[in-house]
mmCIF file of C-alpha atoms and ligand atoms in Angstrom:
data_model
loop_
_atom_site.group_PDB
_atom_site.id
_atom_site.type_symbol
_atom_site.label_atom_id
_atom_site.label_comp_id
_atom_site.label_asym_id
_atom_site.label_seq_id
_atom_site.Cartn_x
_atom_site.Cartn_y
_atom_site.Cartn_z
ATOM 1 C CA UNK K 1 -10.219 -5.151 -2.951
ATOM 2 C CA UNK K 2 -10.762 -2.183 -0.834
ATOM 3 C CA UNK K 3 -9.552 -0.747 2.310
ATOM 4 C CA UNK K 4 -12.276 1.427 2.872
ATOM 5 C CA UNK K 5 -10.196 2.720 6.518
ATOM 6 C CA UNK K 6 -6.560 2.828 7.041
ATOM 7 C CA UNK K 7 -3.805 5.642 8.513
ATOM 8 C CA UNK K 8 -1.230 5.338 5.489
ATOM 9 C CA UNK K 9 0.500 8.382 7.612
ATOM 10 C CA UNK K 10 1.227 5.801 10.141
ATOM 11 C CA UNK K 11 3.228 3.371 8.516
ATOM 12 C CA UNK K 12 6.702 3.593 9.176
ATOM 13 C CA UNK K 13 7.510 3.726 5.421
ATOM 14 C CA UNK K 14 4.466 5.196 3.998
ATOM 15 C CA UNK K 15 5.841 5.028 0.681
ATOM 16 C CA UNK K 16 6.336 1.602 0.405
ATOM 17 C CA UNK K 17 2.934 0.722 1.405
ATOM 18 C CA UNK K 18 1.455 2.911 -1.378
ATOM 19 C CA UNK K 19 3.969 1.375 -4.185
ATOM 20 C CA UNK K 20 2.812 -2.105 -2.533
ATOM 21 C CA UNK K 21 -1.191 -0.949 -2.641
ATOM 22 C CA UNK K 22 -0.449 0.523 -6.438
ATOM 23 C CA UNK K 23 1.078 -2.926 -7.518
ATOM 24 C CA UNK K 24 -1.742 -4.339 -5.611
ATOM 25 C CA UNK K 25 -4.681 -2.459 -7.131
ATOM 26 C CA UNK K 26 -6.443 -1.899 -4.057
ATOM 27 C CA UNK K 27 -8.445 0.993 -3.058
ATOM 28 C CA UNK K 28 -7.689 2.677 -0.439
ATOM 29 C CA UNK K 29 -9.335 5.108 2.152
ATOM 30 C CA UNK K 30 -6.267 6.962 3.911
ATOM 31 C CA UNK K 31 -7.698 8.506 6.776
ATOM 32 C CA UNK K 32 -6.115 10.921 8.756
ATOM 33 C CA UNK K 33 -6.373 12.191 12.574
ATOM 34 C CA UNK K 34 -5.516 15.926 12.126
ATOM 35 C CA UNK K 35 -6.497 18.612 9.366
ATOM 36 C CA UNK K 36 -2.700 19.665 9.939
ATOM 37 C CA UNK K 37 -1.819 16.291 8.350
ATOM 38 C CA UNK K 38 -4.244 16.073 5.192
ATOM 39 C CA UNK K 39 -1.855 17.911 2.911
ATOM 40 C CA UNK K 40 1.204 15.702 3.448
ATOM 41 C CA UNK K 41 -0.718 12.840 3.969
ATOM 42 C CA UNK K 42 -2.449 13.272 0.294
ATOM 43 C CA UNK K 43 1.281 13.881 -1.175
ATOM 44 C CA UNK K 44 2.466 10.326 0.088
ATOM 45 C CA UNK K 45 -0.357 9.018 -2.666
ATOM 46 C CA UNK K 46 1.124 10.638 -5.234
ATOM 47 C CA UNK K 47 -0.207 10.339 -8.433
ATOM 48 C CA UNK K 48 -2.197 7.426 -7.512
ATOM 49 C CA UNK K 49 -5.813 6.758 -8.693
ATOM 50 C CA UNK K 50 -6.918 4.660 -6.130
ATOM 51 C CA UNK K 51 -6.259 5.967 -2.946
ATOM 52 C CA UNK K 52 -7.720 9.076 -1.550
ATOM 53 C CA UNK K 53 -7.213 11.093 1.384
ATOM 54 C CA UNK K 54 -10.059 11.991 4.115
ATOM 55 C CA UNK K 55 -10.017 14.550 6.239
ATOM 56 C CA UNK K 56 -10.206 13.807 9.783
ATOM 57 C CA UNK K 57 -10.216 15.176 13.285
ATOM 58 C CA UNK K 58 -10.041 12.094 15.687
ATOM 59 C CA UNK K 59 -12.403 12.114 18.634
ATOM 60 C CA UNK K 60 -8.989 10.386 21.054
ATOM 61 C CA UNK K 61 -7.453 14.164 19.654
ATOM 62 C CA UNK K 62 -10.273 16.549 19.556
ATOM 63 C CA UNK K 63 -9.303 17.952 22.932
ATOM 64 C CA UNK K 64 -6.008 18.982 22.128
ATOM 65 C CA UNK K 65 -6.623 19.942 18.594
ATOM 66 C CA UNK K 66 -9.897 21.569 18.482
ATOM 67 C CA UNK K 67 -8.142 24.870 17.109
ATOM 68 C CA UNK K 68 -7.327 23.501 14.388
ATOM 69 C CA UNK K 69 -11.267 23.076 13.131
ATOM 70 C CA UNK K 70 -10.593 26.601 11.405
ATOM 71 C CA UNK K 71 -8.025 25.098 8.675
ATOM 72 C CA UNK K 72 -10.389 21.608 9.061
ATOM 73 C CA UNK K 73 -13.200 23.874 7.235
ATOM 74 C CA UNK K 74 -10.442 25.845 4.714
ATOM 75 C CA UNK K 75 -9.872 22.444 3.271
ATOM 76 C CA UNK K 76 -13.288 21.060 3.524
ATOM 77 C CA UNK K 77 -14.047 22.333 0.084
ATOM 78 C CA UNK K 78 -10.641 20.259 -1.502
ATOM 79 C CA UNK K 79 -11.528 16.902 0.237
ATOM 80 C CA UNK K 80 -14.372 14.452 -0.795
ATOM 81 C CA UNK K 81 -13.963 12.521 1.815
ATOM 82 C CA UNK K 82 -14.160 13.271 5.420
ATOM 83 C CA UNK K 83 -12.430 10.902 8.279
ATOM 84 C CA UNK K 84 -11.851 9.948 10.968
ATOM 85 C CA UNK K 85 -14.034 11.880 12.840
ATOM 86 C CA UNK K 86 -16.876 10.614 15.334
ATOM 87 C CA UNK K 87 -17.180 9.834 18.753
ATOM 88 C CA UNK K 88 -15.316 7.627 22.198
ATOM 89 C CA UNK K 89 -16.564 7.060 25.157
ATOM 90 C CA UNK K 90 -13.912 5.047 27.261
ATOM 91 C CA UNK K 91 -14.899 5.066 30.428
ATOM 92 C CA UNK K 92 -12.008 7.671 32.433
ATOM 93 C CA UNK K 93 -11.685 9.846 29.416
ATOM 94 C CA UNK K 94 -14.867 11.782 30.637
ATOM 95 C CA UNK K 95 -13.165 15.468 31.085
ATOM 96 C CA UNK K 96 -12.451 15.319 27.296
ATOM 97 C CA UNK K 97 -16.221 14.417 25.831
ATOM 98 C CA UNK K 98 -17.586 18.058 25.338
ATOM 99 C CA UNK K 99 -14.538 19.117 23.150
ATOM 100 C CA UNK K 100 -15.157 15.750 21.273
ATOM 101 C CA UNK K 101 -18.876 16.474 20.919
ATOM 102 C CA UNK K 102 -18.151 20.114 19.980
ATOM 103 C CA UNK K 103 -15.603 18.708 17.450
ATOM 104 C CA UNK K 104 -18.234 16.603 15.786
ATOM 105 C CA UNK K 105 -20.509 18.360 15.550
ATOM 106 C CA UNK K 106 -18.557 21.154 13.993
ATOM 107 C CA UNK K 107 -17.608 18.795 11.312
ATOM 108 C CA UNK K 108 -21.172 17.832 10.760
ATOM 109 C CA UNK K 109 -22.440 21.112 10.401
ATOM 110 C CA UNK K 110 -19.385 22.036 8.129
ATOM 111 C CA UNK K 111 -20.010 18.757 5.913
ATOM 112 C CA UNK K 112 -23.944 19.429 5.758
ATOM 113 C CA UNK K 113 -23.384 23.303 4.641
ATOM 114 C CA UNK K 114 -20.834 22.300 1.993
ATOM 115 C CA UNK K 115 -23.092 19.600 0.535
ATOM 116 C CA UNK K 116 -22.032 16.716 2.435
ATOM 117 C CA UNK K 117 -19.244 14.109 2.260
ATOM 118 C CA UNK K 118 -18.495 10.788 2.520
ATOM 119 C CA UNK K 119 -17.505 10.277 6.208
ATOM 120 C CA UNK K 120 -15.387 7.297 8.248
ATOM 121 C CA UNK K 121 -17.099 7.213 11.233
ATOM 122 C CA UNK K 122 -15.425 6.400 14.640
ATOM 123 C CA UNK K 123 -17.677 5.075 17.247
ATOM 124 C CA UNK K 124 -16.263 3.130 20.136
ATOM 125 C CA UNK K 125 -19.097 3.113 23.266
ATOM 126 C CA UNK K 126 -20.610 5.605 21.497
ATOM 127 C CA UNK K 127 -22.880 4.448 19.026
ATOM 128 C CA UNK K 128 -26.325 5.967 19.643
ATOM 129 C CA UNK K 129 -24.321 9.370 20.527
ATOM 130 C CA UNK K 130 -22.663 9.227 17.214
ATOM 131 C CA UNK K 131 -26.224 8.324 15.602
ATOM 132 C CA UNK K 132 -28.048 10.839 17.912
ATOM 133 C CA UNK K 133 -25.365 13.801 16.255
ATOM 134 C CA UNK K 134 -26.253 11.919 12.703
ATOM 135 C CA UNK K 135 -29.976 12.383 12.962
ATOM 136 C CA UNK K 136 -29.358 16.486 14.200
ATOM 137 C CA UNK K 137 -27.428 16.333 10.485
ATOM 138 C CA UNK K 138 -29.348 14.710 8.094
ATOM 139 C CA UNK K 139 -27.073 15.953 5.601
ATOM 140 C CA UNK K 140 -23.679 15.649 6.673
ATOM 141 C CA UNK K 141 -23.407 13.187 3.982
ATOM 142 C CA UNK K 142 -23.446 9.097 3.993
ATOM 143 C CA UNK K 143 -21.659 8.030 7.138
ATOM 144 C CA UNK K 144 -19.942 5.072 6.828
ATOM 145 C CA UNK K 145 -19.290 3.565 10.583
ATOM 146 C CA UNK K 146 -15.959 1.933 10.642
ATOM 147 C CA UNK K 147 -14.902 -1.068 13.292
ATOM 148 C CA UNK K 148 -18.773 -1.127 14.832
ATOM 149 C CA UNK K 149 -18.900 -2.830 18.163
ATOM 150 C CA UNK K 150 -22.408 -2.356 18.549
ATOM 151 C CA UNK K 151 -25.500 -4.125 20.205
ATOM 152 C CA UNK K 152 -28.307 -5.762 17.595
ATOM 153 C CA UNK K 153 -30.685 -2.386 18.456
ATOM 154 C CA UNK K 154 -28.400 0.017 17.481
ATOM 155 C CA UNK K 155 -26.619 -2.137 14.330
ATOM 156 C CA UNK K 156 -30.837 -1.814 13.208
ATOM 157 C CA UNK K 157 -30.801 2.146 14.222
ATOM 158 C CA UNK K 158 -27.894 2.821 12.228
ATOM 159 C CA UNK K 159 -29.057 0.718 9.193
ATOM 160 C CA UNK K 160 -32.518 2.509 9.540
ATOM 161 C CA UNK K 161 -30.646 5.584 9.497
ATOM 162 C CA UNK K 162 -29.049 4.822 5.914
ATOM 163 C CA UNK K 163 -25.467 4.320 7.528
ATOM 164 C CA UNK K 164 -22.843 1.726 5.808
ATOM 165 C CA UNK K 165 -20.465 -0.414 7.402
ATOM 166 C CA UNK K 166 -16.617 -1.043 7.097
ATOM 167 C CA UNK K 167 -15.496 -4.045 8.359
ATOM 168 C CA UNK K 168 -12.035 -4.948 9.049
ATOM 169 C CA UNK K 169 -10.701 -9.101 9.998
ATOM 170 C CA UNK K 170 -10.510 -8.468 13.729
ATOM 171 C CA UNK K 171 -14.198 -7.541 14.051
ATOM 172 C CA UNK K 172 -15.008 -11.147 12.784
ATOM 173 C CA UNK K 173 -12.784 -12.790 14.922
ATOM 174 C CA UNK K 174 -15.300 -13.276 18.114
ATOM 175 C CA UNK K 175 -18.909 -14.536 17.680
ATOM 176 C CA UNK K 176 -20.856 -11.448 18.891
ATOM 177 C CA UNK K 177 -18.809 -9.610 15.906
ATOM 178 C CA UNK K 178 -20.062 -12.533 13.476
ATOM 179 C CA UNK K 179 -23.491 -12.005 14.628
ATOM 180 C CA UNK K 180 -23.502 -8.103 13.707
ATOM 181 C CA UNK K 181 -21.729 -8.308 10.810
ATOM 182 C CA UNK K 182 -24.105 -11.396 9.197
ATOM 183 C CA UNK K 183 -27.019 -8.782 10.250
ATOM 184 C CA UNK K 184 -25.668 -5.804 8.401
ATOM 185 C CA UNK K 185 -27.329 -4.732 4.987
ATOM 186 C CA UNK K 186 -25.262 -6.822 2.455
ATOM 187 C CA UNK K 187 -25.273 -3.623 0.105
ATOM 188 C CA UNK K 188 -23.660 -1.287 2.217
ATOM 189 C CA UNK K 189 -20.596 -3.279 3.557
ATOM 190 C CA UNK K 190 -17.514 -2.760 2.585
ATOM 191 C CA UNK K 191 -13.931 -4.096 4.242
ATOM 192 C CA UNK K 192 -11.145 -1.860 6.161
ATOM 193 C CA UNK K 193 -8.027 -2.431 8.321
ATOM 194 C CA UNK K 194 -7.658 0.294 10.847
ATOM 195 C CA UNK K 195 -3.823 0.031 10.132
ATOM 196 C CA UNK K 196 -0.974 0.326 11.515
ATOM 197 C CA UNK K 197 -3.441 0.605 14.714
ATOM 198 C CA UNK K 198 -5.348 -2.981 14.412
ATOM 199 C CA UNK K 199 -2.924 -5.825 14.704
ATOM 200 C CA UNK K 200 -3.446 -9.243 12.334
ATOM 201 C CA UNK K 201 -1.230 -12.116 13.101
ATOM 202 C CA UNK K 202 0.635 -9.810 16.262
ATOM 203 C CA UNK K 203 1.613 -7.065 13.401
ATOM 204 C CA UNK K 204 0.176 -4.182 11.992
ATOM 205 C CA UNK K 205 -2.767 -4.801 9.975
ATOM 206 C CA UNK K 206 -1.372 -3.715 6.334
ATOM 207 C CA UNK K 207 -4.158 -2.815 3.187
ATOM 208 C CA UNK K 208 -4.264 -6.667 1.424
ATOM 209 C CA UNK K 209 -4.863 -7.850 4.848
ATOM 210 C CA UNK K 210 -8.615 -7.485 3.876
ATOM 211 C CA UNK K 211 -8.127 -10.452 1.951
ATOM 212 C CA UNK K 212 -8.855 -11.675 5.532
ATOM 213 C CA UNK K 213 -11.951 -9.931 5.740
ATOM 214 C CA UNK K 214 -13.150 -11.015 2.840
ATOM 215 C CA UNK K 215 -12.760 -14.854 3.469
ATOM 216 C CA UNK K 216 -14.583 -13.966 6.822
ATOM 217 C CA UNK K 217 -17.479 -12.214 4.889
ATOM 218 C CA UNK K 218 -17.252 -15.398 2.557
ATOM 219 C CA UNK K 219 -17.997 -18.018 5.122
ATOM 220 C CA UNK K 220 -20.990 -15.771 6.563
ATOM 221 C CA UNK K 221 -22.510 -15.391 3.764
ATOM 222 C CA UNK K 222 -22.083 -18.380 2.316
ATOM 223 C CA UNK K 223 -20.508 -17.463 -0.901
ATOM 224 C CA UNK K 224 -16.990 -16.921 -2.853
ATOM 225 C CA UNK K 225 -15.011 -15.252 -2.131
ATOM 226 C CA UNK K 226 -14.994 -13.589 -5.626
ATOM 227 C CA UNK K 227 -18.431 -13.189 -5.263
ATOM 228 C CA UNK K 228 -18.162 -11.678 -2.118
ATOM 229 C CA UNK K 229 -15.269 -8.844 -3.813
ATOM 230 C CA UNK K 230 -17.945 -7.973 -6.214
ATOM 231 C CA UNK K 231 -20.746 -7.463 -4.364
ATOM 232 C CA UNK K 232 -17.992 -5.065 -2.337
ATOM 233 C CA UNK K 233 -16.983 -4.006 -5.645
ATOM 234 C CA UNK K 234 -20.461 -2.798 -7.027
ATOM 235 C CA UNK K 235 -20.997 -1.505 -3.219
ATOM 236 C CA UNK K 236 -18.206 0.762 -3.632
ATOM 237 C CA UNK K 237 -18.981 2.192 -7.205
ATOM 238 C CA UNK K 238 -22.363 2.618 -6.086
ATOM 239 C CA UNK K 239 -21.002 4.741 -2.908
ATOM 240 C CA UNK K 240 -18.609 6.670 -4.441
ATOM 241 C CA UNK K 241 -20.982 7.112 -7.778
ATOM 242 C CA UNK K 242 -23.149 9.109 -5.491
ATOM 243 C CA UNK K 243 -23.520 12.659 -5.818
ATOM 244 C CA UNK K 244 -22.430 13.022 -1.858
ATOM 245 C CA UNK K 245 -19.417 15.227 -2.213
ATOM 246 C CA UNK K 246 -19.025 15.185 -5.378
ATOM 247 C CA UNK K 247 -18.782 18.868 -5.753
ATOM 248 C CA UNK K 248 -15.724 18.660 -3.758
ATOM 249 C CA UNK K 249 -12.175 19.829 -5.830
ATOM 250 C CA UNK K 250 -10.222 16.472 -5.291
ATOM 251 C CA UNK K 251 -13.209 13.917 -6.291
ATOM 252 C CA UNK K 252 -12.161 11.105 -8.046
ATOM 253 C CA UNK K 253 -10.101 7.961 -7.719
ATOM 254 C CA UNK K 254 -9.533 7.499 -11.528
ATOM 255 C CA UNK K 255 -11.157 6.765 -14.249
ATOM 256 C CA UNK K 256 -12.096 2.859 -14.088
ATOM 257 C CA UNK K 257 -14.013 3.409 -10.531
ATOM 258 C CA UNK K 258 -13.982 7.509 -9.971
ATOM 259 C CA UNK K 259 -13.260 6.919 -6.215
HETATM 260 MN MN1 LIG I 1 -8.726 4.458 12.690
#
């Protein structure tokens, strides 16, 4: 299984969630918020081969920590992977969207000149900004839009635009979520959390909690769940087989899937 999105920083005991992951075999996507935090964030994996750290510069923080897109691009070169980054547009946060469009598309422009990465995508009320920035980018690298909340026209906009979709329990839970997720493009779907932040059963969501997701993907499509984790499966080879990034230092998740 894979948890294509989750803040392994944020755990109160970080370390037991990546022994727990380990004995687990899951994949793992630990995303992070600030550049400051990518280098302790990627010791808490240790040694492991299936979890990998992105580098992120959340759009809620961009306003406080756009100095530190400087060190964001000295460490570009060491990460594959590049998240959470994007775009929100709550309404009342207003005074901080130019810092979070600068931000972005900074780390667009970085991505694109370095060869591109694979990117977690943040996108809350801000979906045909964040694909607006994508199209000025072409090649940023493959975005992969995590927790989309989208309308039917822009879940088709982003598909046409070669973006993939992570999709965590909660964004199954309501039938407007079902709707989007039935209509996204079977191969590029893969499964997240958003943990500690997203709750499942009034705690924080933890990585085998997209078990969840899984069964959810199950009864839309109308298959196994086993069939369902392969099709994931052979998504997620086929994403991180890509040549998107790969010239970064800190490629691969292994040796039986090079995450
Ligand atoms: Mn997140």
């Amino acid at each position: 299984m894979i948890d294509f999105h989750c803040h392994v920083d944020l755990y109160p005991n970080p370390d037991e969630l990546v022994q727990r992951c380990e004995r687990a075999g899951l994949y793992v996507l630990s995303v992070t918020t600030v550049p400051s935090a990518w280098r302790g964030t990627k010791a808490l994996s240790g040694t492991s081969k299936r979890i990998r750290t992105a580098l992120g510069l959340h759009p809620e923080l961009a306003h406080e920590r756009e100095s530190e897109l400087g060190l964001f691009d000295e460490l570009l070169p060491e990460a594959r992977y590049v998240g959470e980054i994007g775009l929100d547009r709550m309404p009342g946060t207003e005074s901080r969207w130019p810092a979070q469009s600068r931000v972005f598309r900074h780390i667009l422009a970085s991505c694109q000149r370095d060869g591109g990465r694979i990117m977690s995508i943040h996108s809350r009320r801000a979906i045909d900004a964040v694909l607006d920035e994508l199209e000025s980018f072409p090649r940023a690298g493959t975005p992969v839009l995590h927790w989309f909340s989208g309308s039917q026209t822009q879940l088709k906009r982003a598909a046409d635009l070669g973006c993939w979709f992570s999709v965590g329990p909660a964004m199954v839970r309501g039938r407007r979520g079902r709707e989007l997720v039935a209509r996204m493009p079977r191969a590029r779907v893969l499964t997240e959390t958003d943990g500690p932040f997203a709750q499942m059963d009034a705690r924080a969501a933890q990585p085998s909690d997209v078990s969840a997701a899984l069964r959810n993907l199950a009864d839309l499509w109308s298959l196994s769940v086993a069939d369902v984790n392969n099709i994931l499966m052979g998504n997620f080879r086929k994403l991180i087989s890509s040549a998107v990034g790969s010239g970064a230092q800190s490629s691969y998740f292994g040796d039986e899937v090079r995450f």
